[in-house]
Amino acid sequence: MSTMTVDLTIKDLTVEYVSGGYAVRPLDAFDLHVHAGELVLLLGASGCGKTTLLSVLAGILRPSAGVIQVGDTDVTGLRGRALTDYRRNTVGVVFQAFNLVPSLTSQENVAAPLWAAGWSAGKAAARARALLQQVDLADQAGKRPGDLSGGQQQRVAIARALAHDPPLVLADEPTAHLDYIQVEGVLKLLRKLAGPDRVVVVATHDERLLPLADRIVELTPRAAGSDTPMQHVELAAGDVVFRQGDPGDLIYVVDSGDVEIVRTRADGEELVLGRIGPGRYFGELAPLFGLRRSATARAAEASVVTGYSVRDFRQRHGPLVGDLIASAT
């Protein structure tokens, strides 16, 4: 079992994949440094990269660029047996859906990673019992997942993640399937896990976890927030208002000219989705929902546009209705 103390360092981390023929970057040049003993919450809307980041930290997904260091280990450089050893000994993962084996008892579920590592049955059973005691489930050791509450299943899953005493524990929406009564025990346990020898990273949208965190990392890509001042922009033909993949905090109204909305496929091919003329607006979804721009907006001819924060837009132009073209950006 590991007893090392580690910091977690992430530098210029980028993850890109192709979806529907388009390149998607849920993480783009992301940086983070976490000291041993800290509990970090990753917050953000669905699709902002929380689970992607956990998958990269767990060594399950390889990033397109950047470096992850856990202590002195460059995780992004690991291959083969070294990567297997990292997944087994350095990182423990708590899954949103528990991922317990239905046919195994609580004790056997916790012991399973130890069996895979070649531990003897007796030694693995002793370690599993100790971990179940640690999560206050010693009296449930012989029960199968179907006989446990959601909160109890999650605590078994946490105990399993601790089997090799990893210095890095990752939890993906650990309270998503729990009611308010079950949540309390899991919250206290997560806070307790972040001791002096361990980093705990939790992806969540559950605000009940906020008081427990040493650090809160907002992954929803907002450029500057609701107080961004109005921007009056004069564009020559071909000038770009924003690019596909950018964070966005402004809604744009075309004062004069013509703006085309273009989406670029992963192979570089450009598709013109439509054109926005005077009096129409575009780009509302990114600031409304904390999304990245899903297309590029550029002037098709000499144009003038004005960018508004969501609040200012509503004050000046009324409720957002949105049309097909605007909804694409």
mmCIF file of N, CA, C and O in Angstrom, residues 62-158:
data_model
loop_
_atom_site.group_PDB
_atom_site.id
_atom_site.type_symbol
_atom_site.label_atom_id
_atom_site.label_comp_id
_atom_site.label_asym_id
_atom_site.label_seq_id
_atom_site.Cartn_x
_atom_site.Cartn_y
_atom_site.Cartn_z
ATOM 1 N N ARG A 62 -6.237 9.288 -22.664
ATOM 2 C CA ARG A 62 -4.978 9.978 -22.928
ATOM 3 C C ARG A 62 -5.264 11.356 -23.521
ATOM 4 O O ARG A 62 -6.014 11.477 -24.488
ATOM 5 N N PRO A 63 -4.675 12.408 -22.959
ATOM 6 C CA PRO A 63 -4.942 13.753 -23.480
ATOM 7 C C PRO A 63 -4.266 13.989 -24.819
ATOM 8 O O PRO A 63 -3.327 13.290 -25.197
ATOM 9 N N SER A 64 -4.745 15.023 -25.517
ATOM 10 C CA SER A 64 -4.128 15.399 -26.785
ATOM 11 C C SER A 64 -2.819 16.141 -26.561
ATOM 12 O O SER A 64 -1.901 16.081 -27.385
ATOM 13 N N ALA A 65 -2.740 16.869 -25.447
ATOM 14 C CA ALA A 65 -1.537 17.635 -25.122
ATOM 15 C C ALA A 65 -1.541 17.941 -23.637
ATOM 16 O O ALA A 65 -2.556 17.826 -22.958
ATOM 17 N N GLY A 66 -0.376 18.338 -23.131
ATOM 18 C CA GLY A 66 -0.269 18.721 -21.729
ATOM 19 C C GLY A 66 0.351 17.650 -20.864
ATOM 20 O O GLY A 66 0.668 16.542 -21.321
ATOM 21 N N VAL A 67 0.535 17.998 -19.594
ATOM 22 C CA VAL A 67 1.228 17.126 -18.641
ATOM 23 C C VAL A 67 0.426 17.032 -17.351
ATOM 24 O O VAL A 67 -0.114 18.034 -16.861
ATOM 25 N N ILE A 68 0.346 15.815 -16.804
ATOM 26 C CA ILE A 68 -0.212 15.589 -15.475
ATOM 27 C C ILE A 68 0.866 14.932 -14.631
ATOM 28 O O ILE A 68 1.425 13.901 -15.022
ATOM 29 N N GLN A 69 1.154 15.528 -13.488
ATOM 30 C CA GLN A 69 2.121 14.941 -12.562
ATOM 31 C C GLN A 69 1.451 14.670 -11.225
ATOM 32 O O GLN A 69 0.810 15.549 -10.655
ATOM 33 N N VAL A 70 1.594 13.455 -10.761
ATOM 34 C CA VAL A 70 1.161 13.071 -9.421
ATOM 35 C C VAL A 70 2.433 12.766 -8.646
ATOM 36 O O VAL A 70 3.091 11.755 -8.891
ATOM 37 N N GLY A 71 2.811 13.676 -7.758
ATOM 38 C CA GLY A 71 4.125 13.572 -7.145
ATOM 39 C C GLY A 71 5.182 13.752 -8.216
ATOM 40 O O GLY A 71 5.167 14.709 -8.980
ATOM 41 N N ASP A 72 6.093 12.792 -8.315
ATOM 42 C CA ASP A 72 7.144 12.842 -9.326
ATOM 43 C C ASP A 72 6.794 12.057 -10.591
ATOM 44 O O ASP A 72 7.617 11.939 -11.503
ATOM 45 N N THR A 73 5.584 11.518 -10.639
ATOM 46 C CA THR A 73 5.190 10.674 -11.763
ATOM 47 C C THR A 73 4.514 11.491 -12.856
ATOM 48 O O THR A 73 3.520 12.185 -12.598
ATOM 49 N N ASP A 74 5.034 11.404 -14.073
ATOM 50 C CA ASP A 74 4.405 12.022 -15.237
ATOM 51 C C ASP A 74 3.387 11.026 -15.780
ATOM 52 O O ASP A 74 3.716 10.089 -16.493
ATOM 53 N N VAL A 75 2.121 11.230 -15.406
ATOM 54 C CA VAL A 75 1.073 10.275 -15.757
ATOM 55 C C VAL A 75 0.896 10.183 -17.269
ATOM 56 O O VAL A 75 0.680 9.098 -17.817
ATOM 57 N N THR A 76 0.993 11.305 -17.954
ATOM 58 C CA THR A 76 0.774 11.312 -19.395
ATOM 59 C C THR A 76 1.872 10.581 -20.160
ATOM 60 O O THR A 76 1.701 10.260 -21.336
ATOM 61 N N GLY A 77 2.978 10.296 -19.499
ATOM 62 C CA GLY A 77 4.060 9.582 -20.152
ATOM 63 C C GLY A 77 4.074 8.094 -19.864
ATOM 64 O O GLY A 77 4.918 7.365 -20.393
ATOM 65 N N LEU A 78 3.136 7.612 -19.058
ATOM 66 C CA LEU A 78 3.123 6.207 -18.670
ATOM 67 C C LEU A 78 2.585 5.324 -19.790
ATOM 68 O O LEU A 78 1.637 5.688 -20.487
ATOM 69 N N ARG A 79 3.156 4.150 -19.917
ATOM 70 C CA ARG A 79 2.707 3.163 -20.891
ATOM 71 C C ARG A 79 2.794 1.771 -20.269
ATOM 72 O O ARG A 79 3.547 1.542 -19.325
ATOM 73 N N GLY A 80 2.040 0.845 -20.818
ATOM 74 C CA GLY A 80 2.177 -0.554 -20.454
ATOM 75 C C GLY A 80 2.045 -0.832 -18.969
ATOM 76 O O GLY A 80 1.105 -0.389 -18.304
ATOM 77 N N ARG A 81 3.009 -1.585 -18.440
ATOM 78 C CA ARG A 81 2.958 -2.023 -17.056
ATOM 79 C C ARG A 81 2.991 -0.840 -16.089
ATOM 80 O O ARG A 81 2.326 -0.849 -15.041
ATOM 81 N N ALA A 82 3.743 0.205 -16.433
ATOM 82 C CA ALA A 82 3.828 1.377 -15.557
ATOM 83 C C ALA A 82 2.465 2.048 -15.425
ATOM 84 O O ALA A 82 2.096 2.507 -14.338
ATOM 85 N N LEU A 83 1.698 2.098 -16.510
ATOM 86 C CA LEU A 83 0.357 2.681 -16.461
ATOM 87 C C LEU A 83 -0.584 1.806 -15.643
ATOM 88 O O LEU A 83 -1.392 2.311 -14.851
ATOM 89 N N THR A 84 -0.477 0.495 -15.800
ATOM 90 C CA THR A 84 -1.288 -0.431 -15.001
ATOM 91 C C THR A 84 -0.991 -0.270 -13.519
ATOM 92 O O THR A 84 -1.912 -0.233 -12.681
ATOM 93 N N ASP A 85 0.279 -0.164 -13.172
ATOM 94 C CA ASP A 85 0.661 0.021 -11.767
ATOM 95 C C ASP A 85 0.123 1.344 -11.217
ATOM 96 O O ASP A 85 -0.303 1.419 -10.056
ATOM 97 N N TYR A 86 0.153 2.394 -12.048
ATOM 98 C CA TYR A 86 -0.391 3.683 -11.614
ATOM 99 C C TYR A 86 -1.883 3.563 -11.310
ATOM 100 O O TYR A 86 -2.357 4.016 -10.269
ATOM 101 N N ARG A 87 -2.633 2.969 -12.229
ATOM 102 C CA ARG A 87 -4.080 2.822 -12.034
ATOM 103 C C ARG A 87 -4.392 2.002 -10.789
ATOM 104 O O ARG A 87 -5.360 2.259 -10.085
ATOM 105 N N ARG A 88 -3.554 1.019 -10.515
ATOM 106 C CA ARG A 88 -3.830 0.121 -9.393
ATOM 107 C C ARG A 88 -3.425 0.721 -8.060
ATOM 108 O O ARG A 88 -4.177 0.620 -7.077
ATOM 109 N N ASN A 89 -2.258 1.358 -8.007
ATOM 110 C CA ASN A 89 -1.686 1.735 -6.721
ATOM 111 C C ASN A 89 -1.764 3.222 -6.377
ATOM 112 O O ASN A 89 -1.699 3.582 -5.206
ATOM 113 N N THR A 90 -1.866 4.076 -7.375
ATOM 114 C CA THR A 90 -1.764 5.516 -7.124
ATOM 115 C C THR A 90 -3.110 6.215 -7.118
ATOM 116 O O THR A 90 -3.297 7.221 -6.443
ATOM 117 N N VAL A 91 -4.077 5.691 -7.884
ATOM 118 C CA VAL A 91 -5.369 6.371 -8.017
ATOM 119 C C VAL A 91 -6.511 5.420 -7.659
ATOM 120 O O VAL A 91 -6.496 4.248 -8.026
ATOM 121 N N GLY A 92 -7.478 5.944 -6.919
ATOM 122 C CA GLY A 92 -8.702 5.214 -6.609
ATOM 123 C C GLY A 92 -9.885 5.984 -7.164
ATOM 124 O O GLY A 92 -9.945 7.204 -7.031
ATOM 125 N N VAL A 93 -10.823 5.280 -7.798
ATOM 126 C CA VAL A 93 -11.942 5.936 -8.470
ATOM 127 C C VAL A 93 -13.257 5.517 -7.830
ATOM 128 O O VAL A 93 -13.522 4.324 -7.637
ATOM 129 N N VAL A 94 -14.083 6.524 -7.522
ATOM 130 C CA VAL A 94 -15.433 6.301 -7.006
ATOM 131 C C VAL A 94 -16.398 6.692 -8.113
ATOM 132 O O VAL A 94 -16.461 7.862 -8.504
ATOM 133 N N PHE A 95 -17.147 5.721 -8.617
ATOM 134 C CA PHE A 95 -18.008 5.956 -9.773
ATOM 135 C C PHE A 95 -19.388 6.452 -9.353
ATOM 136 O O PHE A 95 -19.897 6.117 -8.278
ATOM 137 N N GLN A 96 -20.012 7.227 -10.260
ATOM 138 C CA GLN A 96 -21.335 7.777 -10.002
ATOM 139 C C GLN A 96 -22.363 6.675 -9.766
ATOM 140 O O GLN A 96 -23.217 6.789 -8.896
ATOM 141 N N ALA A 97 -22.286 5.593 -10.548
ATOM 142 C CA ALA A 97 -23.277 4.520 -10.466
ATOM 143 C C ALA A 97 -22.801 3.365 -9.587
ATOM 144 O O ALA A 97 -23.311 2.249 -9.699
ATOM 145 N N PHE A 98 -21.820 3.626 -8.721
ATOM 146 C CA PHE A 98 -21.282 2.665 -7.742
ATOM 147 C C PHE A 98 -20.432 1.577 -8.408
ATOM 148 O O PHE A 98 -19.348 1.278 -7.940
ATOM 149 N N ASN A 99 -20.954 0.926 -9.480
ATOM 150 C CA ASN A 99 -20.218 -0.120 -10.207
ATOM 151 C C ASN A 99 -19.795 -1.271 -9.307
ATOM 152 O O ASN A 99 -18.695 -1.821 -9.467
ATOM 153 N N LEU A 100 -20.645 -1.643 -8.372
ATOM 154 C CA LEU A 100 -20.389 -2.815 -7.543
ATOM 155 C C LEU A 100 -20.826 -4.073 -8.283
ATOM 156 O O LEU A 100 -21.743 -4.034 -9.104
ATOM 157 N N VAL A 101 -20.175 -5.193 -8.002
ATOM 158 C CA VAL A 101 -20.538 -6.464 -8.624
ATOM 159 C C VAL A 101 -21.718 -7.047 -7.851
ATOM 160 O O VAL A 101 -21.592 -7.345 -6.656
ATOM 161 N N PRO A 102 -22.876 -7.204 -8.484
ATOM 162 C CA PRO A 102 -24.086 -7.609 -7.754
ATOM 163 C C PRO A 102 -23.971 -8.946 -7.033
ATOM 164 O O PRO A 102 -24.596 -9.143 -5.991
ATOM 165 N N SER A 103 -23.181 -9.868 -7.587
ATOM 166 C CA SER A 103 -23.101 -11.212 -7.008
ATOM 167 C C SER A 103 -22.119 -11.305 -5.842
ATOM 168 O O SER A 103 -22.055 -12.349 -5.168
ATOM 169 N N LEU A 104 -21.349 -10.249 -5.597
ATOM 170 C CA LEU A 104 -20.363 -10.269 -4.521
ATOM 171 C C LEU A 104 -20.893 -9.544 -3.283
ATOM 172 O O LEU A 104 -21.674 -8.600 -3.393
ATOM 173 N N THR A 105 -20.447 -9.966 -2.130
ATOM 174 C CA THR A 105 -20.798 -9.270 -0.895
ATOM 175 C C THR A 105 -20.029 -7.956 -0.817
ATOM 176 O O THR A 105 -19.112 -7.697 -1.605
ATOM 177 N N SER A 106 -20.395 -7.143 0.158
ATOM 178 C CA SER A 106 -19.674 -5.879 0.359
ATOM 179 C C SER A 106 -18.193 -6.138 0.560
ATOM 180 O O SER A 106 -17.337 -5.470 -0.036
ATOM 181 N N GLN A 107 -17.870 -7.106 1.411
ATOM 182 C CA GLN A 107 -16.461 -7.402 1.685
ATOM 183 C C GLN A 107 -15.753 -7.886 0.434
ATOM 184 O O GLN A 107 -14.611 -7.483 0.158
ATOM 185 N N GLU A 108 -16.427 -8.703 -0.360
ATOM 186 C CA GLU A 108 -15.808 -9.222 -1.576
ATOM 187 C C GLU A 108 -15.622 -8.115 -2.620
ATOM 188 O O GLU A 108 -14.621 -8.108 -3.344
ATOM 189 N N ASN A 109 -16.574 -7.186 -2.712
ATOM 190 C CA ASN A 109 -16.415 -6.061 -3.632
ATOM 191 C C ASN A 109 -15.194 -5.227 -3.278
ATOM 192 O O ASN A 109 -14.455 -4.785 -4.161
ATOM 193 N N VAL A 110 -14.981 -4.995 -1.991
ATOM 194 C CA VAL A 110 -13.827 -4.204 -1.563
ATOM 195 C C VAL A 110 -12.528 -4.981 -1.784
ATOM 196 O O VAL A 110 -11.492 -4.417 -2.133
ATOM 197 N N ALA A 111 -12.594 -6.299 -1.608
ATOM 198 C CA ALA A 111 -11.393 -7.131 -1.756
ATOM 199 C C ALA A 111 -11.012 -7.371 -3.210
ATOM 200 O O ALA A 111 -9.859 -7.723 -3.508
ATOM 201 N N ALA A 112 -11.957 -7.174 -4.141
ATOM 202 C CA ALA A 112 -11.719 -7.534 -5.543
ATOM 203 C C ALA A 112 -10.447 -6.905 -6.126
ATOM 204 O O ALA A 112 -9.666 -7.591 -6.809
ATOM 205 N N PRO A 113 -10.175 -5.590 -5.912
ATOM 206 C CA PRO A 113 -8.926 -5.028 -6.457
ATOM 207 C C PRO A 113 -7.681 -5.680 -5.865
ATOM 208 O O PRO A 113 -6.634 -5.727 -6.518
ATOM 209 N N LEU A 114 -7.782 -6.159 -4.642
ATOM 210 C CA LEU A 114 -6.646 -6.806 -3.994
ATOM 211 C C LEU A 114 -6.420 -8.201 -4.568
ATOM 212 O O LEU A 114 -5.282 -8.629 -4.758
ATOM 213 N N TRP A 115 -7.510 -8.906 -4.854
ATOM 214 C CA TRP A 115 -7.364 -10.205 -5.534
ATOM 215 C C TRP A 115 -6.665 -10.017 -6.880
ATOM 216 O O TRP A 115 -5.771 -10.790 -7.232
ATOM 217 N N ALA A 116 -7.082 -8.974 -7.614
ATOM 218 C CA ALA A 116 -6.493 -8.722 -8.934
ATOM 219 C C ALA A 116 -5.003 -8.427 -8.835
ATOM 220 O O ALA A 116 -4.247 -8.685 -9.785
ATOM 221 N N ALA A 117 -4.575 -7.904 -7.685
ATOM 222 C CA ALA A 117 -3.160 -7.574 -7.487
ATOM 223 C C ALA A 117 -2.372 -8.748 -6.918
ATOM 224 O O ALA A 117 -1.173 -8.609 -6.641
ATOM 225 N N GLY A 118 -3.050 -9.883 -6.720
ATOM 226 C CA GLY A 118 -2.349 -11.076 -6.268
ATOM 227 C C GLY A 118 -2.297 -11.286 -4.767
ATOM 228 O O GLY A 118 -1.534 -12.123 -4.281
ATOM 229 N N TRP A 119 -3.102 -10.513 -4.011
ATOM 230 C CA TRP A 119 -3.123 -10.706 -2.564
ATOM 231 C C TRP A 119 -3.742 -12.065 -2.233
ATOM 232 O O TRP A 119 -4.628 -12.556 -2.947
ATOM 233 N N SER A 120 -3.323 -12.637 -1.128
ATOM 234 C CA SER A 120 -3.931 -13.875 -0.661
ATOM 235 C C SER A 120 -5.351 -13.586 -0.186
ATOM 236 O O SER A 120 -5.684 -12.447 0.185
ATOM 237 N N ALA A 121 -6.199 -14.598 -0.188
ATOM 238 C CA ALA A 121 -7.600 -14.425 0.212
ATOM 239 C C ALA A 121 -7.701 -13.908 1.644
ATOM 240 O O ALA A 121 -8.503 -13.008 1.935
ATOM 241 N N GLY A 122 -6.878 -14.453 2.525
ATOM 242 C CA GLY A 122 -6.945 -14.041 3.919
ATOM 243 C C GLY A 122 -6.504 -12.599 4.127
ATOM 244 O O GLY A 122 -7.154 -11.838 4.858
ATOM 245 N N LYS A 123 -5.421 -12.210 3.487
ATOM 246 C CA LYS A 123 -4.919 -10.842 3.629
ATOM 247 C C LYS A 123 -5.898 -9.839 3.017
ATOM 248 O O LYS A 123 -6.156 -8.768 3.583
ATOM 249 N N ALA A 124 -6.469 -10.197 1.849
ATOM 250 C CA ALA A 124 -7.435 -9.314 1.198
ATOM 251 C C ALA A 124 -8.685 -9.155 2.045
ATOM 252 O O ALA A 124 -9.243 -8.052 2.169
ATOM 253 N N ALA A 125 -9.149 -10.248 2.651
ATOM 254 C CA ALA A 125 -10.350 -10.189 3.492
ATOM 255 C C ALA A 125 -10.117 -9.297 4.709
ATOM 256 O O ALA A 125 -10.995 -8.508 5.097
ATOM 257 N N ALA A 126 -8.941 -9.392 5.300
ATOM 258 C CA ALA A 126 -8.628 -8.566 6.470
ATOM 259 C C ALA A 126 -8.597 -7.086 6.099
ATOM 260 O O ALA A 126 -9.110 -6.231 6.835
ATOM 261 N N ARG A 127 -7.986 -6.775 4.958
ATOM 262 C CA ARG A 127 -7.933 -5.389 4.502
ATOM 263 C C ARG A 127 -9.339 -4.874 4.197
ATOM 264 O O ARG A 127 -9.692 -3.734 4.540
ATOM 265 N N ALA A 128 -10.168 -5.693 3.544
ATOM 266 C CA ALA A 128 -11.534 -5.291 3.211
ATOM 267 C C ALA A 128 -12.353 -5.040 4.471
ATOM 268 O O ALA A 128 -13.118 -4.065 4.536
ATOM 269 N N ARG A 129 -12.206 -5.875 5.470
ATOM 270 C CA ARG A 129 -12.944 -5.670 6.726
ATOM 271 C C ARG A 129 -12.529 -4.362 7.387
ATOM 272 O O ARG A 129 -13.365 -3.616 7.912
ATOM 273 N N ALA A 130 -11.232 -4.078 7.363
ATOM 274 C CA ALA A 130 -10.741 -2.831 7.968
ATOM 275 C C ALA A 130 -11.300 -1.612 7.243
ATOM 276 O O ALA A 130 -11.665 -0.605 7.871
ATOM 277 N N LEU A 131 -11.390 -1.687 5.921
ATOM 278 C CA LEU A 131 -11.914 -0.563 5.149
ATOM 279 C C LEU A 131 -13.415 -0.387 5.370
ATOM 280 O O LEU A 131 -13.908 0.743 5.455
ATOM 281 N N LEU A 132 -14.140 -1.487 5.459
ATOM 282 C CA LEU A 132 -15.576 -1.380 5.748
ATOM 283 C C LEU A 132 -15.805 -0.790 7.130
ATOM 284 O O LEU A 132 -16.755 -0.026 7.344
ATOM 285 N N GLN A 133 -14.933 -1.120 8.065
ATOM 286 C CA GLN A 133 -15.000 -0.499 9.387
ATOM 287 C C GLN A 133 -14.758 1.011 9.272
ATOM 288 O O GLN A 133 -15.442 1.815 9.914
ATOM 289 N N GLN A 134 -13.826 1.402 8.426
ATOM 290 C CA GLN A 134 -13.490 2.811 8.248
ATOM 291 C C GLN A 134 -14.669 3.613 7.700
ATOM 292 O O GLN A 134 -14.831 4.797 8.028
ATOM 293 N N VAL A 135 -15.509 2.970 6.878
ATOM 294 C CA VAL A 135 -16.669 3.676 6.306
ATOM 295 C C VAL A 135 -17.955 3.316 7.049
ATOM 296 O O VAL A 135 -19.062 3.534 6.537
ATOM 297 N N ASP A 136 -17.810 2.780 8.252
ATOM 298 C CA ASP A 136 -18.955 2.469 9.138
ATOM 299 C C ASP A 136 -19.911 1.450 8.536
ATOM 300 O O ASP A 136 -21.136 1.565 8.668
ATOM 301 N N LEU A 137 -19.360 0.436 7.893
ATOM 302 C CA LEU A 137 -20.197 -0.614 7.310
ATOM 303 C C LEU A 137 -19.729 -2.011 7.703
ATOM 304 O O LEU A 137 -20.002 -2.979 6.988
ATOM 305 N N ALA A 138 -19.059 -2.121 8.831
ATOM 306 C CA ALA A 138 -18.557 -3.433 9.242
ATOM 307 C C ALA A 138 -19.694 -4.440 9.386
ATOM 308 O O ALA A 138 -19.534 -5.631 9.087
ATOM 309 N N ASP A 139 -20.873 -3.966 9.797
ATOM 310 C CA ASP A 139 -22.005 -4.869 10.006
ATOM 311 C C ASP A 139 -22.710 -5.245 8.705
ATOM 312 O O ASP A 139 -23.651 -6.042 8.711
ATOM 313 N N GLN A 140 -22.255 -4.680 7.575
ATOM 314 C CA GLN A 140 -22.863 -4.995 6.279
ATOM 315 C C GLN A 140 -21.916 -5.805 5.388
ATOM 316 O O GLN A 140 -22.168 -5.944 4.196
ATOM 317 N N ALA A 141 -20.857 -6.336 5.969
ATOM 318 C CA ALA A 141 -19.814 -6.994 5.179
ATOM 319 C C ALA A 141 -20.342 -8.165 4.366
ATOM 320 O O ALA A 141 -19.873 -8.424 3.256
ATOM 321 N N GLY A 142 -21.332 -8.879 4.891
ATOM 322 C CA GLY A 142 -21.838 -10.063 4.211
ATOM 323 C C GLY A 142 -23.007 -9.814 3.286
ATOM 324 O O GLY A 142 -23.510 -10.751 2.651
ATOM 325 N N LYS A 143 -23.436 -8.572 3.165
ATOM 326 C CA LYS A 143 -24.590 -8.266 2.322
ATOM 327 C C LYS A 143 -24.162 -7.916 0.896
ATOM 328 O O LYS A 143 -23.094 -7.354 0.676
ATOM 329 N N ARG A 144 -25.042 -8.222 -0.044
ATOM 330 C CA ARG A 144 -24.793 -7.888 -1.438
ATOM 331 C C ARG A 144 -25.387 -6.512 -1.755
ATOM 332 O O ARG A 144 -26.245 -6.014 -1.024
ATOM 333 N N PRO A 145 -24.935 -5.889 -2.857
ATOM 334 C CA PRO A 145 -25.389 -4.532 -3.164
ATOM 335 C C PRO A 145 -26.898 -4.360 -3.191
ATOM 336 O O PRO A 145 -27.423 -3.326 -2.751
ATOM 337 N N GLY A 146 -27.628 -5.367 -3.673
ATOM 338 C CA GLY A 146 -29.079 -5.265 -3.745
ATOM 339 C C GLY A 146 -29.756 -5.159 -2.395
ATOM 340 O O GLY A 146 -30.923 -4.752 -2.313
ATOM 341 N N ASP A 147 -29.034 -5.515 -1.337
ATOM 342 C CA ASP A 147 -29.594 -5.450 0.014
ATOM 343 C C ASP A 147 -29.184 -4.177 0.751
ATOM 344 O O ASP A 147 -29.515 -4.011 1.929
ATOM 345 N N LEU A 148 -28.473 -3.290 0.069
ATOM 346 C CA LEU A 148 -27.974 -2.064 0.684
ATOM 347 C C LEU A 148 -28.698 -0.843 0.131
ATOM 348 O O LEU A 148 -29.182 -0.849 -1.000
ATOM 349 N N SER A 149 -28.743 0.224 0.935
ATOM 350 C CA SER A 149 -29.273 1.494 0.452
ATOM 351 C C SER A 149 -28.270 2.127 -0.506
ATOM 352 O O SER A 149 -27.104 1.700 -0.591
ATOM 353 N N GLY A 150 -28.708 3.176 -1.213
ATOM 354 C CA GLY A 150 -27.794 3.867 -2.121
ATOM 355 C C GLY A 150 -26.598 4.433 -1.391
ATOM 356 O O GLY A 150 -25.459 4.351 -1.871
ATOM 357 N N GLY A 151 -26.825 5.021 -0.220
ATOM 358 C CA GLY A 151 -25.717 5.577 0.550
ATOM 359 C C GLY A 151 -24.740 4.517 1.004
ATOM 360 O O GLY A 151 -23.517 4.734 1.001
ATOM 361 N N GLN A 152 -25.256 3.353 1.373
ATOM 362 C CA GLN A 152 -24.376 2.262 1.788
ATOM 363 C C GLN A 152 -23.578 1.731 0.604
ATOM 364 O O GLN A 152 -22.383 1.444 0.731
ATOM 365 N N GLN A 153 -24.219 1.627 -0.557
ATOM 366 C CA GLN A 153 -23.488 1.172 -1.739
ATOM 367 C C GLN A 153 -22.366 2.145 -2.097
ATOM 368 O O GLN A 153 -21.265 1.722 -2.473
ATOM 369 N N GLN A 154 -22.634 3.442 -1.966
ATOM 370 C CA GLN A 154 -21.593 4.410 -2.290
ATOM 371 C C GLN A 154 -20.433 4.311 -1.308
ATOM 372 O O GLN A 154 -19.271 4.460 -1.694
ATOM 373 N N ARG A 155 -20.732 4.036 -0.050
ATOM 374 C CA ARG A 155 -19.647 3.893 0.926
ATOM 375 C C ARG A 155 -18.833 2.627 0.673
ATOM 376 O O ARG A 155 -17.619 2.609 0.891
ATOM 377 N N VAL A 156 -19.479 1.566 0.201
ATOM 378 C CA VAL A 156 -18.727 0.376 -0.206
ATOM 379 C C VAL A 156 -17.819 0.726 -1.384
ATOM 380 O O VAL A 156 -16.651 0.318 -1.428
ATOM 381 N N ALA A 157 -18.344 1.501 -2.326
ATOM 382 C CA ALA A 157 -17.548 1.906 -3.483
ATOM 383 C C ALA A 157 -16.351 2.755 -3.053
ATOM 384 O O ALA A 157 -15.255 2.638 -3.617
ATOM 385 N N ILE A 158 -16.539 3.603 -2.055
ATOM 386 C CA ILE A 158 -15.428 4.415 -1.541
ATOM 387 C C ILE A 158 -14.390 3.519 -0.869
ATOM 388 O O ILE A 158 -13.183 3.683 -1.073
#
